[in-house]
Amino acid sequence: MTRPLDADEPVEETVAVWRALGLPGVVDVHVHFLPPNVQAKVWAQFDQAGPKIGRDWPIRYRRSHTERVEQLRSFGVRRFSALPYAHRPGIATYLNDWAHDFAAGIPECLWSATFYPEPEAATYVPGLIEDGVEIFKLHTQVGEFLLDDPLLDAPFGALEDAGTPIVIHVGSGPIGNPFTGPDHLARLLRRHPRLAVVVAHLGAPEYADFLTLAETHEHVRLDTTMVFTEFFDGDDPFPDDLLPRLVDAGDKVLFGSDFPTIPYPYLEALESLTRLRERHPGLDDDWLRRVLWHNGAELLGLG
Ligand SMILES: [Zn+2]
């Protein structure tokens, strides 16, 4: 406990990234904080390279919740989510109650919530929205449900009307299953075209199709989580021929990190984006400022 938080952490280099861009910090739309018992089970999946992980994935940030919040602050993260996600019926409310209490004590933390295809979601989701929840998360790969499950229709309708953002992991990375892929989101958007969806991981590996959904739906956005890091690049690299479309989507791309469940320093999440300047002239400092700060600040109401 006496070890300084930055003992083996490149904090100064991390801060230098956003300072060089003239930003007041970064907004990170894709951060996880979970109840300790749930988190232990999730981390065990990563430690064993479980069937939905598929590779070695040594989690770097394993300190206590309090220490991890301090770490995010030291990196200059001014706003972050605490995305819970339900993998079966009956636990969303437990996760949501915990996430509410967690965010209540941390000014930078978004009040985050999840739901699952279950009859109760038609009640608890509108209730959360009315109470002021700020962001939702769904994970179809882990939860193994269809986005157009009839039990999700009322919750999505409430989200669509309220404009509440929802991060959805529905791309087929790292391992696809019958519940992942762009067609699932396309079907959902046909029914709820105004949903403020944030597609996790830029929809990896189906980047082109998810980009199309963002291009054709005013409120669909994409988060950068892990995509351009060296760790990710070997498996599902983002193709060069899509970079011009990433430039054009500059107002719809949000920085995300997946902290704490990442196998590299937070600095790498930021530098993986600044390196893009070398891949395309349009992915310049202005693009980076929008992705690291302005787009998130606007979506999440930070002005
Ligand atoms: Zn995540």
Short mmCIF file of C-alpha atoms and ligand atoms in Angstrom, two decimals:
data_model
loop_
_atom_site.label_atom_id
_atom_site.label_comp_id
_atom_site.label_asym_id
_atom_site.label_seq_id
_atom_site.Cartn_x
_atom_site.Cartn_y
_atom_site.Cartn_z
CA MET A 1 0.00 0.00 0.00
CA THR A 2 2.92 2.38 0.50
CA ARG A 3 4.24 1.82 -3.01
CA PRO A 4 3.64 5.01 -4.97
CA LEU A 5 1.01 4.59 -7.66
CA ASP A 6 3.35 5.65 -10.41
CA ALA A 7 6.27 3.44 -9.38
CA ASP A 8 6.34 1.62 -12.71
CA GLU A 9 3.94 3.81 -14.63
CA PRO A 10 4.91 6.36 -17.31
CA VAL A 11 2.62 9.04 -15.86
CA GLU A 12 4.53 12.06 -17.14
CA GLU A 13 4.62 10.70 -20.68
CA THR A 14 0.90 9.96 -20.46
CA VAL A 15 0.05 13.51 -19.40
CA ALA A 16 2.41 14.89 -22.06
CA VAL A 17 0.24 13.39 -24.82
CA TRP A 18 -2.86 15.52 -24.14
CA ARG A 19 -0.83 18.55 -23.01
CA ALA A 20 0.95 18.61 -26.37
CA LEU A 21 -2.47 18.83 -28.00
CA GLY A 22 -3.49 21.73 -25.77
CA LEU A 23 -6.24 19.72 -24.09
CA PRO A 24 -7.31 19.90 -20.43
CA GLY A 25 -7.12 16.08 -20.19
CA VAL A 26 -8.99 13.22 -21.83
CA VAL A 27 -12.50 11.76 -21.74
CA ASP A 28 -12.53 7.95 -21.67
CA VAL A 29 -15.90 6.46 -22.63
CA HIS A 30 -14.84 2.84 -22.11
CA VAL A 31 -13.69 2.08 -18.55
CA HIS A 32 -14.83 -0.79 -16.35
CA PHE A 33 -15.44 -0.85 -12.63
CA LEU A 34 -17.34 -3.88 -11.30
CA PRO A 35 -18.36 -5.19 -7.89
CA PRO A 36 -15.34 -7.05 -6.47
CA ASN A 37 -16.93 -10.52 -6.61
CA VAL A 38 -18.00 -10.05 -10.26
CA GLN A 39 -14.67 -8.50 -11.18
CA ALA A 40 -12.80 -11.49 -9.74
CA LYS A 41 -14.79 -13.81 -12.01
CA VAL A 42 -14.19 -11.64 -15.08
CA TRP A 43 -10.49 -11.38 -14.38
CA ALA A 44 -10.26 -15.16 -13.92
CA GLN A 45 -11.55 -15.50 -17.51
CA PHE A 46 -8.78 -13.22 -18.73
CA ASP A 47 -6.14 -14.94 -16.60
CA GLN A 48 -7.08 -18.34 -18.01
CA ALA A 49 -7.39 -16.96 -21.54
CA GLY A 50 -10.96 -18.30 -21.38
CA PRO A 51 -13.02 -19.26 -24.45
CA LYS A 52 -14.22 -15.69 -25.06
CA ILE A 53 -10.74 -14.23 -24.69
CA GLY A 54 -8.72 -16.68 -26.72
CA ARG A 55 -5.19 -15.47 -25.94
CA ASP A 56 -2.80 -14.45 -23.17
CA TRP A 57 -4.13 -11.26 -21.65
CA PRO A 58 -2.13 -10.18 -18.59
CA ILE A 59 -4.23 -7.46 -16.93
CA ARG A 60 -1.98 -4.56 -15.97
CA TYR A 61 -4.14 -2.56 -13.56
CA ARG A 62 -5.09 -4.73 -10.61
CA ARG A 63 -5.04 -2.31 -7.73
CA SER A 64 -7.98 -1.46 -5.48
CA HIS A 65 -10.86 0.63 -6.81
CA THR A 66 -9.62 3.68 -4.94
CA GLU A 67 -6.13 3.31 -6.31
CA ARG A 68 -7.38 2.78 -9.83
CA VAL A 69 -9.44 5.95 -9.67
CA GLU A 70 -6.28 7.74 -8.52
CA GLN A 71 -4.41 6.23 -11.44
CA LEU A 72 -6.98 7.56 -13.92
CA ARG A 73 -6.75 10.98 -12.29
CA SER A 74 -2.96 10.92 -12.52
CA PHE A 75 -3.26 10.21 -16.27
CA GLY A 76 -5.53 13.26 -16.67
CA VAL A 77 -8.77 11.37 -17.33
CA ARG A 78 -11.38 14.00 -16.45
CA ARG A 79 -14.44 11.89 -17.19
CA PHE A 80 -14.81 8.13 -17.42
CA SER A 81 -17.48 5.46 -17.46
CA ALA A 82 -17.68 2.42 -15.17
CA LEU A 83 -19.36 0.07 -17.61
CA PRO A 84 -20.98 -2.98 -15.98
CA TYR A 85 -22.48 -5.68 -18.20
CA ALA A 86 -24.83 -8.53 -17.40
CA HIS A 87 -24.04 -12.04 -18.68
CA ARG A 88 -27.29 -13.63 -17.52
CA PRO A 89 -30.79 -12.70 -16.34
CA GLY A 90 -31.36 -11.47 -12.82
CA ILE A 91 -28.10 -9.65 -12.12
CA ALA A 92 -28.45 -6.32 -13.92
CA THR A 93 -30.11 -4.63 -10.97
CA TYR A 94 -27.39 -5.79 -8.62
CA LEU A 95 -24.74 -4.43 -10.99
CA ASN A 96 -26.68 -1.21 -11.50
CA ASP A 97 -27.15 -0.56 -7.79
CA TRP A 98 -23.45 -1.07 -7.26
CA ALA A 99 -22.49 1.17 -10.19
CA HIS A 100 -24.81 3.89 -8.90
CA ASP A 101 -23.18 3.90 -5.47
CA PHE A 102 -19.71 3.74 -6.98
CA ALA A 103 -20.24 6.76 -9.25
CA ALA A 104 -21.93 8.75 -6.50
CA GLY A 105 -18.63 9.08 -4.67
CA ILE A 106 -16.49 9.96 -7.70
CA PRO A 107 -17.22 13.21 -9.54
CA GLU A 108 -15.38 12.16 -12.72
CA CYS A 109 -17.28 8.87 -12.99
CA LEU A 110 -20.34 8.55 -15.19
CA TRP A 111 -23.33 6.86 -13.64
CA SER A 112 -23.31 3.70 -15.75
CA ALA A 113 -25.77 0.82 -16.04
CA THR A 114 -26.64 -2.28 -18.01
CA PHE A 115 -29.66 -4.46 -18.82
CA TYR A 116 -30.46 -7.90 -20.10
CA PRO A 117 -33.32 -9.41 -22.12
CA GLU A 118 -35.67 -10.01 -19.21
CA PRO A 119 -39.21 -8.75 -18.54
CA GLU A 120 -38.07 -6.49 -15.68
CA ALA A 121 -35.87 -4.46 -18.06
CA ALA A 122 -39.02 -2.74 -19.37
CA THR A 123 -39.34 -1.19 -15.92
CA TYR A 124 -35.87 -0.75 -14.52
CA VAL A 125 -34.36 0.83 -17.65
CA PRO A 126 -36.91 3.68 -17.88
CA GLY A 127 -36.56 4.07 -14.11
CA LEU A 128 -32.80 4.51 -14.40
CA ILE A 129 -33.20 7.02 -17.21
CA GLU A 130 -35.69 9.01 -15.16
CA ASP A 131 -33.28 8.98 -12.23
CA GLY A 132 -30.49 10.41 -14.41
CA VAL A 133 -28.27 7.49 -15.42
CA GLU A 134 -25.65 8.76 -17.87
CA ILE A 135 -24.55 5.77 -19.95
CA PHE A 136 -25.43 2.12 -20.54
CA LYS A 137 -23.40 -0.88 -21.68
CA LEU A 138 -24.34 -4.14 -23.39
CA HIS A 139 -22.02 -6.97 -24.36
CA THR A 140 -23.67 -9.45 -26.74
CA GLN A 141 -20.60 -11.66 -27.08
CA VAL A 142 -20.46 -12.33 -23.33
CA GLY A 143 -24.23 -12.13 -22.68
CA GLU A 144 -25.18 -14.28 -25.70
CA PHE A 145 -28.39 -12.48 -26.61
CA LEU A 146 -29.76 -10.88 -29.76
CA LEU A 147 -30.05 -7.11 -29.91
CA ASP A 148 -33.50 -7.47 -31.43
CA ASP A 149 -34.73 -9.78 -28.71
CA PRO A 150 -38.36 -8.64 -28.12
CA LEU A 151 -37.59 -8.26 -24.42
CA LEU A 152 -35.15 -5.47 -25.34
CA ASP A 153 -37.63 -3.50 -27.40
CA ALA A 154 -39.09 -1.43 -24.55
CA PRO A 155 -35.67 -0.65 -22.98
CA PHE A 156 -34.24 0.42 -26.34
CA GLY A 157 -37.34 2.51 -27.02
CA ALA A 158 -36.79 4.34 -23.73
CA LEU A 159 -33.10 4.90 -24.55
CA GLU A 160 -33.95 6.14 -28.01
CA ASP A 161 -36.47 8.66 -26.69
CA ALA A 162 -34.13 9.90 -23.96
CA GLY A 163 -31.01 9.98 -26.16
CA THR A 164 -29.02 8.23 -23.42
CA PRO A 165 -25.77 6.85 -24.86
CA ILE A 166 -25.18 3.10 -24.84
CA VAL A 167 -21.86 1.38 -25.49
CA ILE A 168 -22.47 -1.94 -27.25
CA HIS A 169 -19.85 -4.62 -27.82
CA VAL A 170 -21.34 -6.44 -30.80
CA GLY A 171 -18.31 -6.75 -33.10
CA SER A 172 -16.91 -10.25 -33.46
CA GLY A 173 -13.61 -9.53 -31.70
CA PRO A 174 -11.77 -11.10 -29.98
CA ILE A 175 -13.85 -14.22 -30.74
CA GLY A 176 -17.13 -14.09 -32.63
CA ASN A 177 -20.27 -16.07 -31.91
CA PRO A 178 -23.86 -16.14 -33.24
CA PHE A 179 -24.61 -12.94 -31.26
CA THR A 180 -21.88 -10.76 -32.79
CA GLY A 181 -21.52 -8.96 -36.08
CA PRO A 182 -22.86 -5.82 -37.77
CA ASP A 183 -26.14 -7.40 -38.92
CA HIS A 184 -27.34 -7.52 -35.32
CA LEU A 185 -26.86 -3.79 -34.87
CA ALA A 186 -28.30 -3.06 -38.32
CA ARG A 187 -31.51 -4.90 -37.37
CA LEU A 188 -31.73 -3.01 -34.09
CA LEU A 189 -31.26 0.32 -35.86
CA ARG A 190 -34.00 -0.45 -38.33
CA ARG A 191 -36.37 -0.57 -35.37
CA HIS A 192 -34.69 2.19 -33.31
CA PRO A 193 -32.83 4.44 -35.78
CA ARG A 194 -32.24 7.29 -33.31
CA LEU A 195 -30.40 5.22 -30.70
CA ALA A 196 -27.23 6.89 -29.41
CA VAL A 197 -25.09 3.79 -29.83
CA VAL A 198 -21.35 3.82 -29.25
CA VAL A 199 -19.93 0.79 -31.07
CA ALA A 200 -17.15 -0.63 -28.89
CA HIS A 201 -13.72 -1.32 -30.39
CA LEU A 202 -14.70 0.40 -33.67
CA GLY A 203 -16.66 -2.79 -34.32
CA ALA A 204 -13.54 -4.92 -34.68
CA PRO A 205 -12.99 -6.87 -36.80
CA GLU A 206 -15.99 -5.82 -38.96
CA TYR A 207 -14.74 -2.24 -39.19
CA ALA A 208 -16.16 -1.36 -42.61
CA ASP A 209 -19.72 -2.44 -41.86
CA PHE A 210 -19.85 -0.69 -38.50
CA LEU A 211 -18.39 2.45 -40.07
CA THR A 212 -21.24 2.32 -42.57
CA LEU A 213 -23.77 2.18 -39.74
CA ALA A 214 -22.14 5.24 -38.16
CA GLU A 215 -22.13 7.03 -41.50
CA THR A 216 -25.81 6.35 -42.11
CA HIS A 217 -27.19 6.94 -38.59
CA GLU A 218 -26.88 10.38 -37.05
CA HIS A 219 -26.48 9.16 -33.48
CA VAL A 220 -24.26 6.11 -33.99
CA ARG A 221 -20.68 6.60 -32.84
CA LEU A 222 -17.60 4.41 -32.47
CA ASP A 223 -15.06 4.02 -29.69
CA THR A 224 -11.37 3.41 -30.34
CA THR A 225 -10.92 0.96 -27.48
CA MET A 226 -7.71 -1.09 -28.01
CA VAL A 227 -7.97 -1.03 -31.80
CA PHE A 228 -4.69 0.64 -32.78
CA THR A 229 -2.51 -0.77 -30.01
CA GLU A 230 0.34 -3.11 -30.84
CA PHE A 231 -1.41 -5.79 -28.79
CA PHE A 232 -4.53 -5.63 -30.97
CA ASP A 233 -2.87 -4.92 -34.30
CA GLY A 234 -1.55 -8.43 -34.84
CA ASP A 235 -5.01 -10.01 -34.80
CA ASP A 236 -7.46 -7.61 -36.35
CA PRO A 237 -5.58 -4.64 -37.77
CA PHE A 238 -7.60 -1.65 -38.92
CA PRO A 239 -7.13 -1.57 -42.71
CA ASP A 240 -5.38 1.36 -44.36
CA ASP A 241 -8.09 1.74 -46.97
CA LEU A 242 -10.63 2.63 -44.27
CA LEU A 243 -8.52 5.45 -42.80
CA PRO A 244 -10.12 8.16 -45.00
CA ARG A 245 -13.52 7.14 -43.64
CA LEU A 246 -12.15 7.37 -40.12
CA VAL A 247 -11.06 10.92 -40.92
CA ASP A 248 -14.53 11.80 -42.18
CA ALA A 249 -16.13 10.21 -39.10
CA GLY A 250 -13.98 12.44 -36.89
CA ASP A 251 -16.97 13.85 -35.00
CA LYS A 252 -18.25 10.37 -34.18
CA VAL A 253 -15.12 8.69 -32.84
CA LEU A 254 -14.61 8.59 -29.07
CA PHE A 255 -11.54 7.61 -27.13
CA GLY A 256 -11.91 4.46 -25.04
CA SER A 257 -9.29 2.44 -23.20
CA ASP A 258 -10.86 -0.65 -21.53
CA PHE A 259 -8.94 0.30 -18.37
CA PRO A 260 -8.22 -1.63 -16.17
CA THR A 261 -8.49 -4.80 -18.26
CA ILE A 262 -5.59 -4.01 -20.57
CA PRO A 263 -2.23 -5.74 -20.97
CA TYR A 264 -0.18 -2.57 -21.59
CA PRO A 265 0.25 0.91 -20.05
CA TYR A 266 -2.54 3.47 -20.48
CA LEU A 267 0.06 5.50 -22.38
CA GLU A 268 -0.09 2.94 -25.19
CA ALA A 269 -3.84 3.55 -25.59
CA LEU A 270 -3.08 7.23 -26.22
CA GLU A 271 0.03 6.75 -28.33
CA SER A 272 -1.71 4.16 -30.49
CA LEU A 273 -3.89 7.08 -31.60
CA THR A 274 -1.19 9.73 -31.96
CA ARG A 275 0.75 7.26 -34.15
CA LEU A 276 -2.13 7.46 -36.63
CA ARG A 277 -0.74 10.83 -37.74
CA GLU A 278 1.92 8.82 -39.56
CA ARG A 279 -0.66 6.67 -41.35
CA HIS A 280 -2.95 9.36 -42.76
CA PRO A 281 -2.59 13.17 -42.96
CA GLY A 282 -6.25 13.64 -42.01
CA LEU A 283 -5.73 11.92 -38.66
CA ASP A 284 -4.05 15.06 -37.43
CA ASP A 285 -3.95 16.99 -34.16
CA ASP A 286 -7.41 18.42 -34.76
CA TRP A 287 -8.81 14.92 -35.27
CA LEU A 288 -7.05 13.77 -32.10
CA ARG A 289 -8.46 16.66 -30.07
CA ARG A 290 -11.96 15.73 -31.10
CA VAL A 291 -11.45 12.05 -30.33
CA LEU A 292 -9.64 12.48 -27.01
CA TRP A 293 -11.78 15.29 -25.67
CA HIS A 294 -14.40 17.22 -27.64
CA ASN A 295 -16.58 14.38 -28.91
CA GLY A 296 -16.78 12.74 -25.49
CA ALA A 297 -17.29 16.04 -23.73
CA GLU A 298 -20.15 16.89 -26.06
CA LEU A 299 -21.87 13.50 -25.86
CA LEU A 300 -21.54 13.27 -22.10
CA GLY A 301 -22.51 16.86 -21.45
CA LEU A 302 -19.27 18.44 -20.33
CA GLY A 303 -19.48 21.39 -22.71
ZN ZN B 1 -14.66 -3.28 -22.44
#
